[in-house]
Amino acid sequence: MSGLEESLYALQWNNSMSVAIVTMISYEYILQLEKEVKFVWERQWSVMTYLYLAVRYFGILVVMFCAIWGGLVYIPEAVSYGMFLFMQWGISAYSCLTKVILVWRLYALYNQSKPILYVLMGLLIPVVALYIAVDVFLWSRPSAISTQEILITQNYKYCTAFFHIGPMPAIYTSIPVICYDILLVVLAITVLVKHLKERKELRMKPNTYIVLIVRYHVIYFVLNLAVQIFSAVLWANLSTEVMNIILLFYDTAPFIIVPRLIISIWETHANDSCVHVSTTFEDCVCWTSPPPLEEHDLEFCIDPDNIS
């Protein structure tokens, strides 16, 4: 294909993916809005409520910037570069928020263990610093990546990004982040294994919420691993088709899955048989007091204010 044909082909792919991103995020928001009103806006707020609202609405903001950037809406090159930086820094900030959510849940799973909280938050600080370093030295340097305005006709043009270095720096910097994610999921699975063993000895069913939360930890781990891999792959010399399909996942999956998993715990509790289900999940005594004749159920106790 000629240069003009390649540009038109790339623009067509970009616009198609942008429409798909807007459609998916909008549909997901409408789909979850009723649950959000019920379990967030009409309930007493907790730490996890604020984290949910952060990932929900900051995520939507970042996604919409990702969708309109490129060619769906014409943006001058100078403005386009600023939007591109906001997108990349925003995605990094969003990733850090998801890790804070995981740390907070582990803190609750380990019976509000201060050492666990301090160690995990202490280890998170260099991870956040690494995200900042990557954004500064990879995504924010024109010598590493730049935006350029592509002229189709005098009245039709769009901006796109050009990668000037290979994927190896992104691969190397993703290793510590993946190691941190592995630590988080291992700690969650360790809690579950211990809990299942104790319940088996007592011939009792596992706590529904512990199983649910650990399952979500595993999903978070797989999602974060995929994001790290795709973030590194973007720096390789990819075809237009592969690049846009990866960006479709990169710009939608984390922003849909993370809020959905948080709110699903509230919904599970609302549909539970707990006699105190009319109270807020944070205040429900099913987490703090043993049900009649089942005192052993609270051998593994969690403060839901840290979970929900």
PDB file of C-alpha atoms in Angstrom:
ATOM      1  CA  MET A   1       0.000   0.000   0.000  1.00  0.00           C
ATOM      2  CA  SER A   2       1.043   3.581  -0.586  1.00  0.00           C
ATOM      3  CA  GLY A   3       1.690   5.933   2.296  1.00  0.00           C
ATOM      4  CA  LEU A   4      -1.739   7.552   1.894  1.00  0.00           C
ATOM      5  CA  GLU A   5      -3.504   4.173   1.788  1.00  0.00           C
ATOM      6  CA  GLU A   6      -1.659   3.003   4.898  1.00  0.00           C
ATOM      7  CA  SER A   7      -2.657   6.182   6.735  1.00  0.00           C
ATOM      8  CA  LEU A   8      -6.300   5.784   5.734  1.00  0.00           C
ATOM      9  CA  TYR A   9      -6.239   2.122   6.762  1.00  0.00           C
ATOM     10  CA  ALA A  10      -4.731   2.987  10.151  1.00  0.00           C
ATOM     11  CA  LEU A  11      -7.271   5.774  10.641  1.00  0.00           C
ATOM     12  CA  GLN A  12     -10.147   3.412   9.845  1.00  0.00           C
ATOM     13  CA  TRP A  13      -8.903   0.911  12.426  1.00  0.00           C
ATOM     14  CA  ASN A  14      -8.386   3.672  15.003  1.00  0.00           C
ATOM     15  CA  ASN A  15     -11.882   5.065  14.548  1.00  0.00           C
ATOM     16  CA  SER A  16     -13.476   1.606  14.690  1.00  0.00           C
ATOM     17  CA  MET A  17     -11.690   0.781  17.938  1.00  0.00           C
ATOM     18  CA  SER A  18     -12.561   4.204  19.368  1.00  0.00           C
ATOM     19  CA  VAL A  19     -16.266   3.664  18.699  1.00  0.00           C
ATOM     20  CA  ALA A  20     -16.005   0.174  20.238  1.00  0.00           C
ATOM     21  CA  ILE A  21     -14.320   1.604  23.365  1.00  0.00           C
ATOM     22  CA  VAL A  22     -16.945   4.325  23.852  1.00  0.00           C
ATOM     23  CA  THR A  23     -19.748   1.819  23.285  1.00  0.00           C
ATOM     24  CA  MET A  24     -18.377  -0.762  25.727  1.00  0.00           C
ATOM     25  CA  ILE A  25     -17.630   1.721  28.502  1.00  0.00           C
ATOM     26  CA  SER A  26     -20.978   3.504  28.090  1.00  0.00           C
ATOM     27  CA  TYR A  27     -22.896   0.224  28.082  1.00  0.00           C
ATOM     28  CA  GLU A  28     -21.034  -0.980  31.175  1.00  0.00           C
ATOM     29  CA  TYR A  29     -21.746   2.275  32.994  1.00  0.00           C
ATOM     30  CA  ILE A  30     -25.475   2.109  32.222  1.00  0.00           C
ATOM     31  CA  LEU A  31     -25.551  -1.575  33.153  1.00  0.00           C
ATOM     32  CA  GLN A  32     -23.966  -0.987  36.569  1.00  0.00           C
ATOM     33  CA  LEU A  33     -25.596   2.364  37.374  1.00  0.00           C
ATOM     34  CA  GLU A  34     -28.570   0.907  39.253  1.00  0.00           C
ATOM     35  CA  LYS A  35     -26.263  -1.231  41.424  1.00  0.00           C
ATOM     36  CA  GLU A  36     -23.997   1.748  42.038  1.00  0.00           C
ATOM     37  CA  VAL A  37     -26.900   3.878  43.232  1.00  0.00           C
ATOM     38  CA  LYS A  38     -28.103   1.072  45.497  1.00  0.00           C
ATOM     39  CA  PHE A  39     -24.782  -0.018  46.968  1.00  0.00           C
ATOM     40  CA  VAL A  40     -22.799   3.242  46.892  1.00  0.00           C
ATOM     41  CA  TRP A  41     -24.878   6.392  46.873  1.00  0.00           C
ATOM     42  CA  GLU A  42     -27.628   5.069  49.171  1.00  0.00           C
ATOM     43  CA  ARG A  43     -25.248   3.465  51.701  1.00  0.00           C
ATOM     44  CA  GLN A  44     -22.799   4.664  54.309  1.00  0.00           C
ATOM     45  CA  TRP A  45     -19.405   5.246  52.721  1.00  0.00           C
ATOM     46  CA  SER A  46     -16.223   3.384  53.660  1.00  0.00           C
ATOM     47  CA  VAL A  47     -12.601   3.424  52.479  1.00  0.00           C
ATOM     48  CA  MET A  48     -13.455   0.982  49.700  1.00  0.00           C
ATOM     49  CA  THR A  49     -16.315   3.237  48.600  1.00  0.00           C
ATOM     50  CA  TYR A  50     -13.857   6.046  47.915  1.00  0.00           C
ATOM     51  CA  LEU A  51     -11.527   3.637  46.111  1.00  0.00           C
ATOM     52  CA  TYR A  52     -14.447   2.396  44.033  1.00  0.00           C
ATOM     53  CA  LEU A  53     -15.463   5.926  43.038  1.00  0.00           C
ATOM     54  CA  ALA A  54     -11.847   6.714  42.159  1.00  0.00           C
ATOM     55  CA  VAL A  55     -11.397   3.756  39.828  1.00  0.00           C
ATOM     56  CA  ARG A  56     -14.904   4.154  38.430  1.00  0.00           C
ATOM     57  CA  TYR A  57     -14.921   7.816  37.453  1.00  0.00           C
ATOM     58  CA  PHE A  58     -11.233   8.482  36.997  1.00  0.00           C
ATOM     59  CA  GLY A  59     -11.178   5.347  34.852  1.00  0.00           C
ATOM     60  CA  ILE A  60     -14.027   6.619  32.687  1.00  0.00           C
ATOM     61  CA  LEU A  61     -12.189   9.928  32.221  1.00  0.00           C
ATOM     62  CA  VAL A  62      -8.996   8.172  31.103  1.00  0.00           C
ATOM     63  CA  VAL A  63     -10.883   5.828  28.770  1.00  0.00           C
ATOM     64  CA  MET A  64     -12.723   8.670  27.057  1.00  0.00           C
ATOM     65  CA  PHE A  65      -9.424  10.452  26.449  1.00  0.00           C
ATOM     66  CA  CYS A  66      -8.068   7.218  24.954  1.00  0.00           C
ATOM     67  CA  ALA A  67     -11.127   6.861  22.741  1.00  0.00           C
ATOM     68  CA  ILE A  68     -11.196  10.336  21.242  1.00  0.00           C
ATOM     69  CA  TRP A  69      -7.425  10.584  20.881  1.00  0.00           C
ATOM     70  CA  GLY A  70      -6.083   9.773  17.442  1.00  0.00           C
ATOM     71  CA  GLY A  71      -8.599  10.402  14.703  1.00  0.00           C
ATOM     72  CA  LEU A  72     -12.160  10.063  15.971  1.00  0.00           C
ATOM     73  CA  VAL A  73     -12.154  13.787  16.783  1.00  0.00           C
ATOM     74  CA  TYR A  74      -9.637  16.190  15.293  1.00  0.00           C
ATOM     75  CA  ILE A  75      -7.257  17.552  17.905  1.00  0.00           C
ATOM     76  CA  PRO A  76      -4.331  19.892  17.119  1.00  0.00           C
ATOM     77  CA  GLU A  77      -0.913  18.279  17.449  1.00  0.00           C
ATOM     78  CA  ALA A  78       0.130  20.367  20.468  1.00  0.00           C
ATOM     79  CA  VAL A  79      -3.053  19.486  22.363  1.00  0.00           C
ATOM     80  CA  SER A  80      -2.832  15.889  21.184  1.00  0.00           C
ATOM     81  CA  TYR A  81       0.578  15.403  22.780  1.00  0.00           C
ATOM     82  CA  GLY A  82      -0.690  16.709  26.125  1.00  0.00           C
ATOM     83  CA  MET A  83      -3.671  14.357  25.929  1.00  0.00           C
ATOM     84  CA  PHE A  84      -1.344  11.474  25.130  1.00  0.00           C
ATOM     85  CA  LEU A  85       0.712  12.174  28.251  1.00  0.00           C
ATOM     86  CA  PHE A  86      -2.435  12.392  30.379  1.00  0.00           C
ATOM     87  CA  MET A  87      -3.589   9.024  29.000  1.00  0.00           C
ATOM     88  CA  GLN A  88      -0.356   7.231  29.849  1.00  0.00           C
ATOM     89  CA  TRP A  89       0.061   8.836  33.265  1.00  0.00           C
ATOM     90  CA  GLY A  90      -3.626   8.203  33.958  1.00  0.00           C
ATOM     91  CA  ILE A  91      -3.319   4.511  33.115  1.00  0.00           C
ATOM     92  CA  SER A  92      -0.343   4.245  35.475  1.00  0.00           C
ATOM     93  CA  ALA A  93      -2.260   6.018  38.259  1.00  0.00           C
ATOM     94  CA  TYR A  94      -5.194   3.673  37.694  1.00  0.00           C
ATOM     95  CA  SER A  95      -2.906   0.640  37.985  1.00  0.00           C
ATOM     96  CA  CYS A  96      -1.577   1.974  41.285  1.00  0.00           C
ATOM     97  CA  LEU A  97      -5.132   2.424  42.574  1.00  0.00           C
ATOM     98  CA  THR A  98      -5.941  -1.217  41.797  1.00  0.00           C
ATOM     99  CA  LYS A  99      -2.908  -2.282  43.828  1.00  0.00           C
ATOM    100  CA  VAL A 100      -4.048  -0.140  46.766  1.00  0.00           C
ATOM    101  CA  ILE A 101      -7.396  -1.961  46.598  1.00  0.00           C
ATOM    102  CA  LEU A 102      -5.650  -5.333  46.704  1.00  0.00           C
ATOM    103  CA  VAL A 103      -3.453  -4.251  49.630  1.00  0.00           C
ATOM    104  CA  TRP A 104      -6.465  -3.003  51.567  1.00  0.00           C
ATOM    105  CA  ARG A 105      -8.278  -6.298  51.055  1.00  0.00           C
ATOM    106  CA  LEU A 106      -5.245  -8.284  52.156  1.00  0.00           C
ATOM    107  CA  TYR A 107      -5.069  -6.120  55.249  1.00  0.00           C
ATOM    108  CA  ALA A 108      -8.642  -7.183  56.016  1.00  0.00           C
ATOM    109  CA  LEU A 109      -8.067 -10.845  55.122  1.00  0.00           C
ATOM    110  CA  TYR A 110      -5.169 -10.953  57.587  1.00  0.00           C
ATOM    111  CA  ASN A 111      -7.426  -9.716  60.411  1.00  0.00           C
ATOM    112  CA  GLN A 112      -6.278  -6.101  60.043  1.00  0.00           C
ATOM    113  CA  SER A 113      -2.653  -7.011  60.548  1.00  0.00           C
ATOM    114  CA  LYS A 114      -0.673  -3.781  60.788  1.00  0.00           C
ATOM    115  CA  PRO A 115       2.635  -5.465  59.829  1.00  0.00           C
ATOM    116  CA  ILE A 116       1.036  -6.803  56.628  1.00  0.00           C
ATOM    117  CA  LEU A 117      -0.345  -3.359  55.798  1.00  0.00           C
ATOM    118  CA  TYR A 118       2.939  -1.559  56.506  1.00  0.00           C
ATOM    119  CA  VAL A 119       5.066  -4.072  54.580  1.00  0.00           C
ATOM    120  CA  LEU A 120       2.806  -4.119  51.515  1.00  0.00           C
ATOM    121  CA  MET A 121       2.416  -0.331  51.464  1.00  0.00           C
ATOM    122  CA  GLY A 122       6.157   0.027  51.946  1.00  0.00           C
ATOM    123  CA  LEU A 123       6.798  -2.251  48.979  1.00  0.00           C
ATOM    124  CA  LEU A 124       4.184  -0.383  46.969  1.00  0.00           C
ATOM    125  CA  ILE A 125       6.110   2.901  47.262  1.00  0.00           C
ATOM    126  CA  PRO A 126       9.020   1.773  45.013  1.00  0.00           C
ATOM    127  CA  VAL A 127       6.477   0.271  42.599  1.00  0.00           C
ATOM    128  CA  VAL A 128       4.754   3.656  42.338  1.00  0.00           C
ATOM    129  CA  ALA A 129       8.157   5.301  41.899  1.00  0.00           C
ATOM    130  CA  LEU A 130       8.885   2.839  39.098  1.00  0.00           C
ATOM    131  CA  TYR A 131       5.615   3.737  37.364  1.00  0.00           C
ATOM    132  CA  ILE A 132       6.591   7.409  37.564  1.00  0.00           C
ATOM    133  CA  ALA A 133      10.072   6.676  36.206  1.00  0.00           C
ATOM    134  CA  VAL A 134       8.623   4.712  33.291  1.00  0.00           C
ATOM    135  CA  ASP A 135       6.179   7.513  32.493  1.00  0.00           C
ATOM    136  CA  VAL A 136       8.964  10.088  32.608  1.00  0.00           C
ATOM    137  CA  PHE A 137      11.728   8.272  30.750  1.00  0.00           C
ATOM    138  CA  LEU A 138       9.681   6.208  28.294  1.00  0.00           C
ATOM    139  CA  TRP A 139       6.251   7.692  27.669  1.00  0.00           C
ATOM    140  CA  SER A 140       7.152  11.374  28.138  1.00  0.00           C
ATOM    141  CA  ARG A 141      10.385  11.608  26.113  1.00  0.00           C
ATOM    142  CA  PRO A 142      10.007  12.559  22.428  1.00  0.00           C
ATOM    143  CA  SER A 143      13.167  10.566  21.692  1.00  0.00           C
ATOM    144  CA  ALA A 144      11.362   7.421  22.903  1.00  0.00           C
ATOM    145  CA  ILE A 145       7.862   8.099  21.637  1.00  0.00           C
ATOM    146  CA  SER A 146       6.399  11.041  19.772  1.00  0.00           C
ATOM    147  CA  THR A 147       3.123  12.149  18.257  1.00  0.00           C
ATOM    148  CA  GLN A 148       2.838  13.327  14.705  1.00  0.00           C
ATOM    149  CA  GLU A 149       0.048  14.832  12.654  1.00  0.00           C
ATOM    150  CA  ILE A 150      -0.776  12.807   9.540  1.00  0.00           C
ATOM    151  CA  LEU A 151      -2.194  14.796   6.617  1.00  0.00           C
ATOM    152  CA  ILE A 152      -4.794  12.942   4.543  1.00  0.00           C
ATOM    153  CA  THR A 153      -6.165  16.009   2.755  1.00  0.00           C
ATOM    154  CA  GLN A 154      -5.934  19.700   3.481  1.00  0.00           C
ATOM    155  CA  ASN A 155      -9.073  19.467   5.589  1.00  0.00           C
ATOM    156  CA  TYR A 156      -8.625  15.956   7.003  1.00  0.00           C
ATOM    157  CA  LYS A 157      -5.804  15.036   9.322  1.00  0.00           C
ATOM    158  CA  TYR A 158      -5.207  13.119  12.531  1.00  0.00           C
ATOM    159  CA  CYS A 159      -2.491  12.465  15.108  1.00  0.00           C
ATOM    160  CA  THR A 160      -0.776   9.178  15.817  1.00  0.00           C
ATOM    161  CA  ALA A 161       2.088   7.950  17.988  1.00  0.00           C
ATOM    162  CA  PHE A 162       5.463   6.675  16.784  1.00  0.00           C
ATOM    163  CA  PHE A 163       7.652   4.421  18.951  1.00  0.00           C
ATOM    164  CA  HIS A 164      11.386   5.021  18.504  1.00  0.00           C
ATOM    165  CA  ILE A 165      12.832   2.323  20.763  1.00  0.00           C
ATOM    166  CA  GLY A 166      12.194  -1.385  21.166  1.00  0.00           C
ATOM    167  CA  PRO A 167      10.219  -3.184  23.879  1.00  0.00           C
ATOM    168  CA  MET A 168      13.155  -4.227  26.083  1.00  0.00           C
ATOM    169  CA  PRO A 169      13.141  -1.187  28.464  1.00  0.00           C
ATOM    170  CA  ALA A 170       9.402  -1.678  29.027  1.00  0.00           C
ATOM    171  CA  ILE A 171       9.927  -5.403  29.617  1.00  0.00           C
ATOM    172  CA  TYR A 172      12.691  -4.841  32.181  1.00  0.00           C
ATOM    173  CA  THR A 173      10.701  -2.227  34.106  1.00  0.00           C
ATOM    174  CA  SER A 174       7.606  -4.447  34.185  1.00  0.00           C
ATOM    175  CA  ILE A 175       9.413  -7.253  36.050  1.00  0.00           C
ATOM    176  CA  PRO A 176       9.327  -5.621  39.543  1.00  0.00           C
ATOM    177  CA  VAL A 177       5.640  -4.767  39.065  1.00  0.00           C
ATOM    178  CA  ILE A 178       4.825  -8.364  38.123  1.00  0.00           C
ATOM    179  CA  CYS A 179       6.807  -9.623  41.135  1.00  0.00           C
ATOM    180  CA  TYR A 180       4.755  -7.372  43.420  1.00  0.00           C
ATOM    181  CA  ASP A 181       1.534  -8.686  41.873  1.00  0.00           C
ATOM    182  CA  ILE A 182       2.746 -12.254  42.429  1.00  0.00           C
ATOM    183  CA  LEU A 183       3.375 -11.456  46.102  1.00  0.00           C
ATOM    184  CA  LEU A 184      -0.162 -10.127  46.511  1.00  0.00           C
ATOM    185  CA  VAL A 185      -1.843 -13.119  44.901  1.00  0.00           C
ATOM    186  CA  VAL A 186       0.330 -15.599  46.847  1.00  0.00           C
ATOM    187  CA  LEU A 187      -0.639 -13.929  50.133  1.00  0.00           C
ATOM    188  CA  ALA A 188      -4.320 -14.113  49.185  1.00  0.00           C
ATOM    189  CA  ILE A 189      -4.109 -17.785  48.193  1.00  0.00           C
ATOM    190  CA  THR A 190      -2.237 -18.570  51.423  1.00  0.00           C
ATOM    191  CA  VAL A 191      -5.129 -17.141  53.434  1.00  0.00           C
ATOM    192  CA  LEU A 192      -7.625 -19.200  51.465  1.00  0.00           C
ATOM    193  CA  VAL A 193      -5.675 -22.443  51.848  1.00  0.00           C
ATOM    194  CA  LYS A 194      -5.406 -21.927  55.611  1.00  0.00           C
ATOM    195  CA  HIS A 195      -9.085 -21.064  55.847  1.00  0.00           C
ATOM    196  CA  LEU A 196     -10.198 -24.101  53.815  1.00  0.00           C
ATOM    197  CA  LYS A 197      -8.051 -26.388  55.941  1.00  0.00           C
ATOM    198  CA  GLU A 198      -9.525 -25.020  59.185  1.00  0.00           C
ATOM    199  CA  ARG A 199     -13.078 -25.284  57.893  1.00  0.00           C
ATOM    200  CA  LYS A 200     -12.508 -28.818  56.653  1.00  0.00           C
ATOM    201  CA  GLU A 201     -11.321 -29.899  60.097  1.00  0.00           C
ATOM    202  CA  LEU A 202     -14.475 -28.379  61.590  1.00  0.00           C
ATOM    203  CA  ARG A 203     -16.606 -29.852  58.770  1.00  0.00           C
ATOM    204  CA  MET A 204     -17.981 -26.441  57.937  1.00  0.00           C
ATOM    205  CA  LYS A 205     -18.494 -24.616  54.669  1.00  0.00           C
ATOM    206  CA  PRO A 206     -15.901 -21.969  53.733  1.00  0.00           C
ATOM    207  CA  ASN A 207     -16.731 -18.332  54.266  1.00  0.00           C
ATOM    208  CA  THR A 208     -18.325 -17.153  51.018  1.00  0.00           C
ATOM    209  CA  TYR A 209     -16.645 -13.772  51.081  1.00  0.00           C
ATOM    210  CA  ILE A 210     -13.143 -15.107  51.665  1.00  0.00           C
ATOM    211  CA  VAL A 211     -13.474 -17.432  48.679  1.00  0.00           C
ATOM    212  CA  LEU A 212     -14.939 -14.616  46.585  1.00  0.00           C
ATOM    213  CA  ILE A 213     -12.263 -12.092  47.482  1.00  0.00           C
ATOM    214  CA  VAL A 214      -9.378 -14.496  46.833  1.00  0.00           C
ATOM    215  CA  ARG A 215     -10.941 -15.437  43.506  1.00  0.00           C
ATOM    216  CA  TYR A 216     -11.016 -11.762  42.609  1.00  0.00           C
ATOM    217  CA  HIS A 217      -7.370 -11.430  43.652  1.00  0.00           C
ATOM    218  CA  VAL A 218      -6.500 -14.105  41.097  1.00  0.00           C
ATOM    219  CA  ILE A 219      -8.542 -12.301  38.432  1.00  0.00           C
ATOM    220  CA  TYR A 220      -6.777  -9.025  39.288  1.00  0.00           C
ATOM    221  CA  PHE A 221      -3.430 -10.773  38.980  1.00  0.00           C
ATOM    222  CA  VAL A 222      -4.224 -12.190  35.536  1.00  0.00           C
ATOM    223  CA  LEU A 223      -5.573  -8.813  34.415  1.00  0.00           C
ATOM    224  CA  ASN A 224      -2.526  -6.883  35.677  1.00  0.00           C
ATOM    225  CA  LEU A 225      -0.186  -9.435  34.124  1.00  0.00           C
ATOM    226  CA  ALA A 226      -1.926  -9.050  30.763  1.00  0.00           C
ATOM    227  CA  VAL A 227      -1.738  -5.246  31.035  1.00  0.00           C
ATOM    228  CA  GLN A 228       1.995  -5.367  31.773  1.00  0.00           C
ATOM    229  CA  ILE A 229       2.631  -7.714  28.847  1.00  0.00           C
ATOM    230  CA  PHE A 230       0.577  -5.644  26.423  1.00  0.00           C
ATOM    231  CA  SER A 231       2.183  -2.428  27.667  1.00  0.00           C
ATOM    232  CA  ALA A 232       5.593  -3.848  26.742  1.00  0.00           C
ATOM    233  CA  VAL A 233       4.389  -5.345  23.443  1.00  0.00           C
ATOM    234  CA  LEU A 234       3.128  -1.929  22.310  1.00  0.00           C
ATOM    235  CA  TRP A 235       6.756  -0.871  21.893  1.00  0.00           C
ATOM    236  CA  ALA A 236       7.394  -3.627  19.337  1.00  0.00           C
ATOM    237  CA  ASN A 237       6.915  -3.064  15.632  1.00  0.00           C
ATOM    238  CA  LEU A 238       3.341  -4.342  15.402  1.00  0.00           C
ATOM    239  CA  SER A 239       0.940  -4.411  12.488  1.00  0.00           C
ATOM    240  CA  THR A 240      -1.985  -2.010  12.501  1.00  0.00           C
ATOM    241  CA  GLU A 241      -4.473  -4.789  13.211  1.00  0.00           C
ATOM    242  CA  VAL A 242      -2.580  -6.279  16.153  1.00  0.00           C
ATOM    243  CA  MET A 243      -1.799  -2.869  17.638  1.00  0.00           C
ATOM    244  CA  ASN A 244      -5.444  -1.773  17.630  1.00  0.00           C
ATOM    245  CA  ILE A 245      -6.752  -5.052  19.043  1.00  0.00           C
ATOM    246  CA  ILE A 246      -4.245  -4.839  21.905  1.00  0.00           C
ATOM    247  CA  LEU A 247      -5.231  -1.216  22.535  1.00  0.00           C
ATOM    248  CA  LEU A 248      -8.898  -2.249  22.621  1.00  0.00           C
ATOM    249  CA  PHE A 249      -8.137  -4.607  25.513  1.00  0.00           C
ATOM    250  CA  TYR A 250      -5.652  -2.215  27.135  1.00  0.00           C
ATOM    251  CA  ASP A 251      -8.140   0.675  27.105  1.00  0.00           C
ATOM    252  CA  THR A 252     -11.252  -1.239  28.240  1.00  0.00           C
ATOM    253  CA  ALA A 253     -10.699  -4.433  30.250  1.00  0.00           C
ATOM    254  CA  PRO A 254      -9.108  -2.908  33.408  1.00  0.00           C
ATOM    255  CA  PHE A 255     -11.650  -0.077  33.513  1.00  0.00           C
ATOM    256  CA  ILE A 256     -14.595  -2.472  33.236  1.00  0.00           C
ATOM    257  CA  ILE A 257     -13.440  -5.378  35.392  1.00  0.00           C
ATOM    258  CA  VAL A 258     -12.048  -3.562  38.449  1.00  0.00           C
ATOM    259  CA  PRO A 259     -15.204  -1.553  39.390  1.00  0.00           C
ATOM    260  CA  ARG A 260     -17.402  -4.541  38.545  1.00  0.00           C
ATOM    261  CA  LEU A 261     -15.504  -6.828  40.915  1.00  0.00           C
ATOM    262  CA  ILE A 262     -15.729  -4.313  43.750  1.00  0.00           C
ATOM    263  CA  ILE A 263     -19.462  -3.788  43.449  1.00  0.00           C
ATOM    264  CA  SER A 264     -20.164  -7.508  43.011  1.00  0.00           C
ATOM    265  CA  ILE A 265     -19.131  -8.104  46.647  1.00  0.00           C
ATOM    266  CA  TRP A 266     -21.761  -5.634  47.827  1.00  0.00           C
ATOM    267  CA  GLU A 267     -24.339  -7.303  45.610  1.00  0.00           C
ATOM    268  CA  THR A 268     -23.410 -10.744  46.942  1.00  0.00           C
ATOM    269  CA  HIS A 269     -23.943  -9.530  50.489  1.00  0.00           C
ATOM    270  CA  ALA A 270     -27.285  -7.945  49.568  1.00  0.00           C
ATOM    271  CA  ASN A 271     -28.442 -11.300  48.201  1.00  0.00           C
ATOM    272  CA  ASP A 272     -27.107 -13.226  51.194  1.00  0.00           C
ATOM    273  CA  SER A 273     -29.325 -14.878  53.773  1.00  0.00           C
ATOM    274  CA  CYS A 274     -27.904 -12.736  56.575  1.00  0.00           C
ATOM    275  CA  VAL A 275     -30.742 -11.458  58.774  1.00  0.00           C
ATOM    276  CA  HIS A 276     -28.957  -8.107  59.032  1.00  0.00           C
ATOM    277  CA  VAL A 277     -28.686  -7.647  55.277  1.00  0.00           C
ATOM    278  CA  SER A 278     -30.715  -4.432  55.471  1.00  0.00           C
ATOM    279  CA  THR A 279     -27.736  -2.761  57.155  1.00  0.00           C
ATOM    280  CA  THR A 280     -24.755  -1.522  55.199  1.00  0.00           C
ATOM    281  CA  PHE A 281     -22.227  -4.178  54.312  1.00  0.00           C
ATOM    282  CA  GLU A 282     -19.616  -2.308  56.343  1.00  0.00           C
ATOM    283  CA  ASP A 283     -21.729  -2.497  59.522  1.00  0.00           C
ATOM    284  CA  CYS A 284     -23.236  -5.958  59.119  1.00  0.00           C
ATOM    285  CA  VAL A 285     -22.714  -8.079  62.235  1.00  0.00           C
ATOM    286  CA  CYS A 286     -22.306 -11.204  60.123  1.00  0.00           C
ATOM    287  CA  TRP A 287     -18.668 -10.128  59.919  1.00  0.00           C
ATOM    288  CA  THR A 288     -18.198  -9.288  63.573  1.00  0.00           C
ATOM    289  CA  SER A 289     -20.436 -11.677  65.540  1.00  0.00           C
ATOM    290  CA  PRO A 290     -20.853 -15.437  65.215  1.00  0.00           C
ATOM    291  CA  PRO A 291     -24.287 -16.669  64.143  1.00  0.00           C
ATOM    292  CA  PRO A 292     -26.178 -18.780  66.672  1.00  0.00           C
ATOM    293  CA  LEU A 293     -24.639 -22.199  67.342  1.00  0.00           C
ATOM    294  CA  GLU A 294     -21.763 -21.454  64.949  1.00  0.00           C
ATOM    295  CA  GLU A 295     -19.164 -19.663  67.034  1.00  0.00           C
ATOM    296  CA  HIS A 296     -16.412 -21.347  65.001  1.00  0.00           C
ATOM    297  CA  ASP A 297     -17.462 -19.336  61.935  1.00  0.00           C
ATOM    298  CA  LEU A 298     -15.676 -16.354  63.344  1.00  0.00           C
ATOM    299  CA  GLU A 299     -12.328 -18.017  63.849  1.00  0.00           C
ATOM    300  CA  PHE A 300     -11.503 -16.244  60.613  1.00  0.00           C
ATOM    301  CA  CYS A 301     -12.950 -12.756  61.049  1.00  0.00           C
ATOM    302  CA  ILE A 302     -12.759  -9.879  58.600  1.00  0.00           C
ATOM    303  CA  ASP A 303     -13.696  -6.278  59.047  1.00  0.00           C
ATOM    304  CA  PRO A 304     -15.866  -5.642  55.973  1.00  0.00           C
ATOM    305  CA  ASP A 305     -15.154  -1.929  56.151  1.00  0.00           C
ATOM    306  CA  ASN A 306     -11.790  -2.854  54.672  1.00  0.00           C
ATOM    307  CA  ILE A 307     -13.231  -5.334  52.184  1.00  0.00           C
ATOM    308  CA  SER A 308     -16.203  -3.580  50.755  1.00  0.00           C
TER     309      SER A 308
END
